[in-house]
Amino acid sequence: MPNYSWPPMSTRKAIGQRLSRHDGIEKSTGRAKYNSDLNKPGMLQSALLTSPYAHARVRSIDVSAAEKAPGVTAVRVIAPAGTELQWQSQEIAVVAAATEPQARDAVRLIKIDYEVLPHVVREEDISKVGNRAKPAGEQLTGDPDKAFKEADVVNEGHYGIPVLTHCCLESHGQVVQWNGDQVNYWPSTQNVSGIGGDLAKNIELPATAIKVHQDHIGGGFGSKFGSDRWGVEGAKLSKASGGRPVKTFLDRATELNIAGNRPSAYAKIKMGAKKDGTIIAWESTSWATGGMGGGAMPPIPYVITNIPNRRLNHSAVATNGGPLRAWRAPNHPQASFLTCAAVEDLAAKLGMDPIEVFVKNIEYAPEPRRESYIYQFKKAAELSEWSKRWHRRGDSGSGPVKRGLGVGICSWGGAGHASTCNAKINPDGSVDIELGSQDLGTGTRTIIAQVAAETLGLPVNAVKVKLGDNALPPSNGSGGSTTVGGVSSSTRIATVNALDKLFEKVAPSLNTTADKLEAVGGKIQVKGDPAKSLTWAAACRKLGTQSISEQGQNNPRNPLGLNTQGVAGVQIADVSVDVETGVVKMNRMVAVQDCGLVVNPKLAESQVAGACIMSICGALMEERVMDQQTGRVLNPDMEFYKLAGAADIGEIIVHMDLREELDKRGVIGLGEPPTVGGVAAIANAVANAIGVRVPIIPLTPDRVLRALEERRSA
Amino acid sequence: MQAFEYASPTSVKEAIGMLSSQWGEADILAGGTDLLALMKEYIHTPKRVINIKGIKELGGIAKTAAGLRIGATVTLDELTENAAVRTEYPSLHQAAMGVSSPQIRNMGTVGGDLCQRPRCWYFRGGHGILGQENGKSLAVDGENRYHAIFPKSQAYYVNASSLAPALIALGAKAKIAGPNGNREVPVEQLFVVPSNNSGRELSLAANEILTEIVVPSARGVKNATYEVRQKEALDWPLVTASVAIKMKGSSVASARVVLGHVGPTPVVATEAEQMLAGKSLTQDVATEAGKSAVNGAQPMSGNAYKVQLARVAVKRALLEAAKARG
């Protein structure tokens, strides 16, 4: 078997380069076309009728007026009479028409008689949810009752983090054309190779009949893997409209209501420790919702999982809200916040530095990552000037603006997914790398080109990367931070295989054998004798008229050491809080993160910076506000569903942990881990600044002022 | 949005002729930053949309004997770039800069800022101007974190204007043109509380147009606006306070203190104004004025924090004004 190993760090040329992403200029100038930009000749527009109620039964539905409305080509009923609707904006019917206004006007002509049923849409006060809470069994380890008696310090707190939505700037949807026995499908997806099969099974066609194409995606964050109701209905509308293409992209309100959310997590947590900071007991009662399915227990205690004595109880609360979907590191940000906030509160009670408490208890973390956390705490402390700026709870300075620092941690897997790559070396010297994968905006195209260029000894811009079509060799969907490990490994294997074929072709003309050749600096040369060489172009000319086309596969069960899993990360937030207004401002966010071999440090840092921004939004602003009276989402917009702008972010310092012993582990995914610890870090920084815990996220002025008020009146 | 007729008149008279005496028939389009969203949500379904951006007489900022004349279609960006506004009316400049999106400052107009409809999520969700269901205001038992701490009658929404508090504090007048000629009212009187769920919150008739604002000279008037806003990027103020102070030596001769985003109309804090007369603008006096300004506040389940924000906004606006020359 050829040697597929990554070249050692010191000899790499293309891998490790701080290149800007290949599609950066295209995207920033607006030339990049997303599928939501598509306008096909003869294309129809569709509009959905969705439920105005959180819980209702459709008694009757009459679409006859809509069918006769101007421009309408097809109307489909999704929820026929008798259907029980379980959340606001659940799909009821869909209309295709020549223009979007015509489709929307027609939707308003559909007559429905609803039987309105009782709803529960809020879960933060579990005493008010009645039988909607489904307790899971108690998880018991050791003897927590005894341990709490033996503890020198016991701290109890309550904490909560609400339901968030994905807020993809490109909403969910697609253009789809069902013509005869073929469907052309242009979705917004994280799953180019797989989504066709998902659509196929819903419209009873073979998967091979679905042609999927997508060049760019405007955000997914875990919410765009399947064909969705609107994809299936779009295809059926196209068929019913004589095979004309039909466009459906959700409007903002529908997007926020039904295209996925991140479940909430609330918990009462009790921790017990010895005077020296050794944690000996944990007890938590938690609950969560992500719609009618409730919400699972986040993995608590997070990272320091193996606290010897622990009792965990959790209830999934079913609420009449849109269903949850994976959101960048499912359940980890919640777990990190619940755990790190409780540890920080315990540390304050112990009179200790929280980093000291984490380090003291690091043996409860999985063995392979302990050393990484200790190193990263130290690094993050240094970059945030922790020793100078951290203080005991409550900034004692004068004036209304208080400054504080707080810490949060993350962990994640991130092993490479199944991926097949085809590498072509052409007689004219050009190189084509083809994968049925997708670039979520993380720079996947760029890192693939870097891996190929490294193997072939070429400049990165000599490699052409083709993604985004399900006619290309398949790769799994981009979820779970699995893409970079998968595509870098399959590309490495494919390019090594292709290069070996090229060596075989040119070896005779260099009077040697293939195994004696290497590709370096745009040449094919004899190892140890660079005078005996051919330029890349001359070598490729030896191919005559036939390209070399070789495949490589990443097999997740045997990744050949090219990729692996398991990362650590530490984030420290530095905030200022105006205690007269409750407004929190970010001064600085420090993120220290490892992810094994880093193909492109600039893109990696950019990925982490983006994750920090998401954390800032999540900690300070984002919240799906539900109204128990009407059962509706009150802020399905970008006005009161708040996200940070550039001026709200402060300084972001990213340090990729590139130490050689981590590099040797191979490539590991990065998409999710850096989104995990930020909310915890910011919440802890606010507690450190103002001297009191603000228990419920986001840390809005009302909550900050209430916490200060409660302390004053306590 | 519902199909509509579109008109682009070139004179105020022509525009008035195109309006209807009934609300809901026609809507005036200037910057469009509010109207288009209202139409997309079917909150407004006008049969006719009248673009007034082509009417020259509605534009421009000019110094006149009566003060600074600001045309209704002057954009917030033009307002913030104007030298007189920057030097003589810092409170107005600060209020306009509080609209922290350059895109909206480029499109949004002074008239539009004053005439925009409330942002109350029950109103925007289709429950009428008073946000009611079965005759009951949803905000009372619902989600009222952004609602009024000075409700009036059944109105719990807050007036959304960024400029109104500053204009009222500065004593500005609004000129209004209608089928029976022109009239002039203090800006304060532009705002009313609707008596029913389909009523309007402006004193304009459906066939009247706000044409210009005249702000009296503020020479010698210390003025400032302080806005409490959660985000730096585009976000609605949680509370705004605008003050305009005439000094006599080192003490206050007369004061105007106006709060925004706390009630269905801007709230003139009369008690604070009276309390300030004769005092120097010290930290303690400013703090006292803040307390006086919120006397009588009636917060609901989720917005008591706005009482504190109003106190602080008044205090900080006064201290900012005290620093100003004039």
mmCIF file of C-alpha atoms in Angstrom, chain A residues 81-193:
data_model
loop_
_atom_site.group_PDB
_atom_site.id
_atom_site.type_symbol
_atom_site.label_atom_id
_atom_site.label_comp_id
_atom_site.label_asym_id
_atom_site.label_seq_id
_atom_site.Cartn_x
_atom_site.Cartn_y
_atom_site.Cartn_z
ATOM 1 C CA ALA A 81 -59.299 17.751 7.491
ATOM 2 C CA GLY A 82 -58.734 15.884 10.741
ATOM 3 C CA THR A 83 -55.037 16.738 11.022
ATOM 4 C CA GLU A 84 -53.902 17.841 14.453
ATOM 5 C CA LEU A 85 -51.496 20.763 14.142
ATOM 6 C CA GLN A 86 -48.937 20.784 16.929
ATOM 7 C CA TRP A 87 -47.175 24.114 16.504
ATOM 8 C CA GLN A 88 -47.579 27.543 14.994
ATOM 9 C CA SER A 89 -46.478 27.695 11.347
ATOM 10 C CA GLN A 90 -46.932 23.951 10.799
ATOM 11 C CA GLU A 91 -47.492 23.454 7.070
ATOM 12 C CA ILE A 92 -51.110 23.106 5.929
ATOM 13 C CA ALA A 93 -51.142 23.750 2.186
ATOM 14 C CA VAL A 94 -48.911 25.049 -0.552
ATOM 15 C CA VAL A 95 -49.626 26.955 -3.747
ATOM 16 C CA ALA A 96 -47.584 27.366 -6.917
ATOM 17 C CA ALA A 97 -48.212 30.410 -9.080
ATOM 18 C CA ALA A 98 -46.517 32.464 -11.747
ATOM 19 C CA THR A 99 -45.355 35.087 -9.259
ATOM 20 C CA GLU A 100 -44.737 35.155 -5.521
ATOM 21 C CA PRO A 101 -47.440 37.805 -4.839
ATOM 22 C CA GLN A 102 -49.935 35.669 -6.758
ATOM 23 C CA ALA A 103 -48.975 32.621 -4.701
ATOM 24 C CA ARG A 104 -49.323 34.570 -1.452
ATOM 25 C CA ASP A 105 -52.632 36.097 -2.459
ATOM 26 C CA ALA A 106 -53.929 32.651 -3.372
ATOM 27 C CA VAL A 107 -52.874 31.239 -0.006
ATOM 28 C CA ARG A 108 -55.082 33.859 1.631
ATOM 29 C CA LEU A 109 -58.069 32.488 -0.281
ATOM 30 C CA ILE A 110 -57.820 29.042 1.307
ATOM 31 C CA LYS A 111 -60.668 28.609 3.767
ATOM 32 C CA ILE A 112 -59.978 26.621 6.915
ATOM 33 C CA ASP A 113 -62.100 25.859 9.902
ATOM 34 C CA TYR A 114 -59.898 25.225 12.933
ATOM 35 C CA GLU A 115 -60.787 23.629 16.213
ATOM 36 C CA VAL A 116 -58.408 25.438 18.547
ATOM 37 C CA LEU A 117 -56.882 23.152 21.203
ATOM 38 C CA PRO A 118 -55.011 24.008 24.414
ATOM 39 C CA HIS A 119 -51.304 24.643 24.127
ATOM 40 C CA VAL A 120 -48.184 24.890 26.262
ATOM 41 C CA VAL A 121 -45.401 26.915 24.718
ATOM 42 C CA ARG A 122 -43.218 27.888 27.675
ATOM 43 C CA GLU A 123 -41.084 25.667 29.831
ATOM 44 C CA GLU A 124 -38.790 27.849 31.925
ATOM 45 C CA ASP A 125 -41.076 27.381 34.932
ATOM 46 C CA ILE A 126 -41.506 23.616 35.044
ATOM 47 C CA SER A 127 -44.227 23.874 37.693
ATOM 48 C CA LYS A 128 -46.488 25.355 35.009
ATOM 49 C CA VAL A 129 -46.132 22.699 32.319
ATOM 50 C CA GLY A 130 -48.409 20.068 33.884
ATOM 51 C CA ASN A 131 -48.168 16.654 32.286
ATOM 52 C CA ARG A 132 -45.978 17.947 29.488
ATOM 53 C CA ALA A 133 -42.852 17.048 31.512
ATOM 54 C CA LYS A 134 -41.649 13.489 30.966
ATOM 55 C CA PRO A 135 -39.078 12.513 33.585
ATOM 56 C CA ALA A 136 -36.286 10.175 32.538
ATOM 57 C CA GLY A 137 -34.974 7.760 35.133
ATOM 58 C CA GLU A 138 -32.575 8.963 37.792
ATOM 59 C CA GLN A 139 -28.883 8.467 37.074
ATOM 60 C CA LEU A 140 -27.002 7.699 40.261
ATOM 61 C CA THR A 141 -23.259 7.242 40.725
ATOM 62 C CA GLY A 142 -21.559 6.826 44.088
ATOM 63 C CA ASP A 143 -23.252 8.202 47.184
ATOM 64 C CA PRO A 144 -24.033 11.883 46.683
ATOM 65 C CA ASP A 145 -25.956 12.255 49.977
ATOM 66 C CA LYS A 146 -22.978 11.093 51.970
ATOM 67 C CA ALA A 147 -20.580 13.187 49.893
ATOM 68 C CA PHE A 148 -22.587 16.380 50.410
ATOM 69 C CA LYS A 149 -22.348 15.765 54.180
ATOM 70 C CA GLU A 150 -18.601 15.399 53.872
ATOM 71 C CA ALA A 151 -18.215 18.497 51.725
ATOM 72 C CA ASP A 152 -16.684 21.640 53.248
ATOM 73 C CA VAL A 153 -18.577 23.852 50.829
ATOM 74 C CA VAL A 154 -21.884 23.224 49.109
ATOM 75 C CA ASN A 155 -23.271 25.575 46.480
ATOM 76 C CA GLU A 156 -26.724 25.520 44.956
ATOM 77 C CA GLY A 157 -27.795 27.482 41.914
ATOM 78 C CA HIS A 158 -30.318 27.570 39.140
ATOM 79 C CA TYR A 159 -29.434 28.268 35.536
ATOM 80 C CA GLY A 160 -31.190 28.417 32.194
ATOM 81 C CA ILE A 161 -30.520 28.870 28.524
ATOM 82 C CA PRO A 162 -33.469 29.344 26.170
ATOM 83 C CA VAL A 163 -34.475 27.952 22.808
ATOM 84 C CA LEU A 164 -32.513 29.547 19.966
ATOM 85 C CA THR A 165 -33.124 29.337 16.269
ATOM 86 C CA HIS A 166 -30.552 28.788 13.540
ATOM 87 C CA CYS A 167 -31.115 32.111 11.749
ATOM 88 C CA CYS A 168 -29.593 30.952 8.463
ATOM 89 C CA LEU A 169 -29.228 34.075 6.339
ATOM 90 C CA GLU A 170 -30.215 31.998 3.318
ATOM 91 C CA SER A 171 -33.479 30.521 4.479
ATOM 92 C CA HIS A 172 -34.400 26.894 3.900
ATOM 93 C CA GLY A 173 -35.769 25.997 0.513
ATOM 94 C CA GLN A 174 -35.035 24.997 -3.030
ATOM 95 C CA VAL A 175 -35.750 25.297 -6.680
ATOM 96 C CA VAL A 176 -36.942 21.951 -8.006
ATOM 97 C CA GLN A 177 -38.058 20.693 -11.401
ATOM 98 C CA TRP A 178 -39.735 17.314 -11.888
ATOM 99 C CA ASN A 179 -39.744 16.618 -15.559
ATOM 100 C CA GLY A 180 -40.651 13.108 -16.728
ATOM 101 C CA ASP A 181 -38.483 10.630 -14.893
ATOM 102 C CA GLN A 182 -35.865 13.115 -13.742
ATOM 103 C CA VAL A 183 -35.824 15.686 -10.979
ATOM 104 C CA ASN A 184 -33.412 18.604 -11.031
ATOM 105 C CA TYR A 185 -32.981 19.797 -7.506
ATOM 106 C CA TRP A 186 -31.225 22.961 -6.337
ATOM 107 C CA PRO A 187 -31.593 22.989 -2.551
ATOM 108 C CA SER A 188 -29.863 24.909 0.209
ATOM 109 C CA THR A 189 -28.202 21.950 1.870
ATOM 110 C CA GLN A 190 -25.383 20.628 4.027
ATOM 111 C CA ASN A 191 -25.810 17.269 2.333
ATOM 112 C CA VAL A 192 -25.220 17.417 -1.435
ATOM 113 C CA SER A 193 -24.560 13.694 -1.903
#
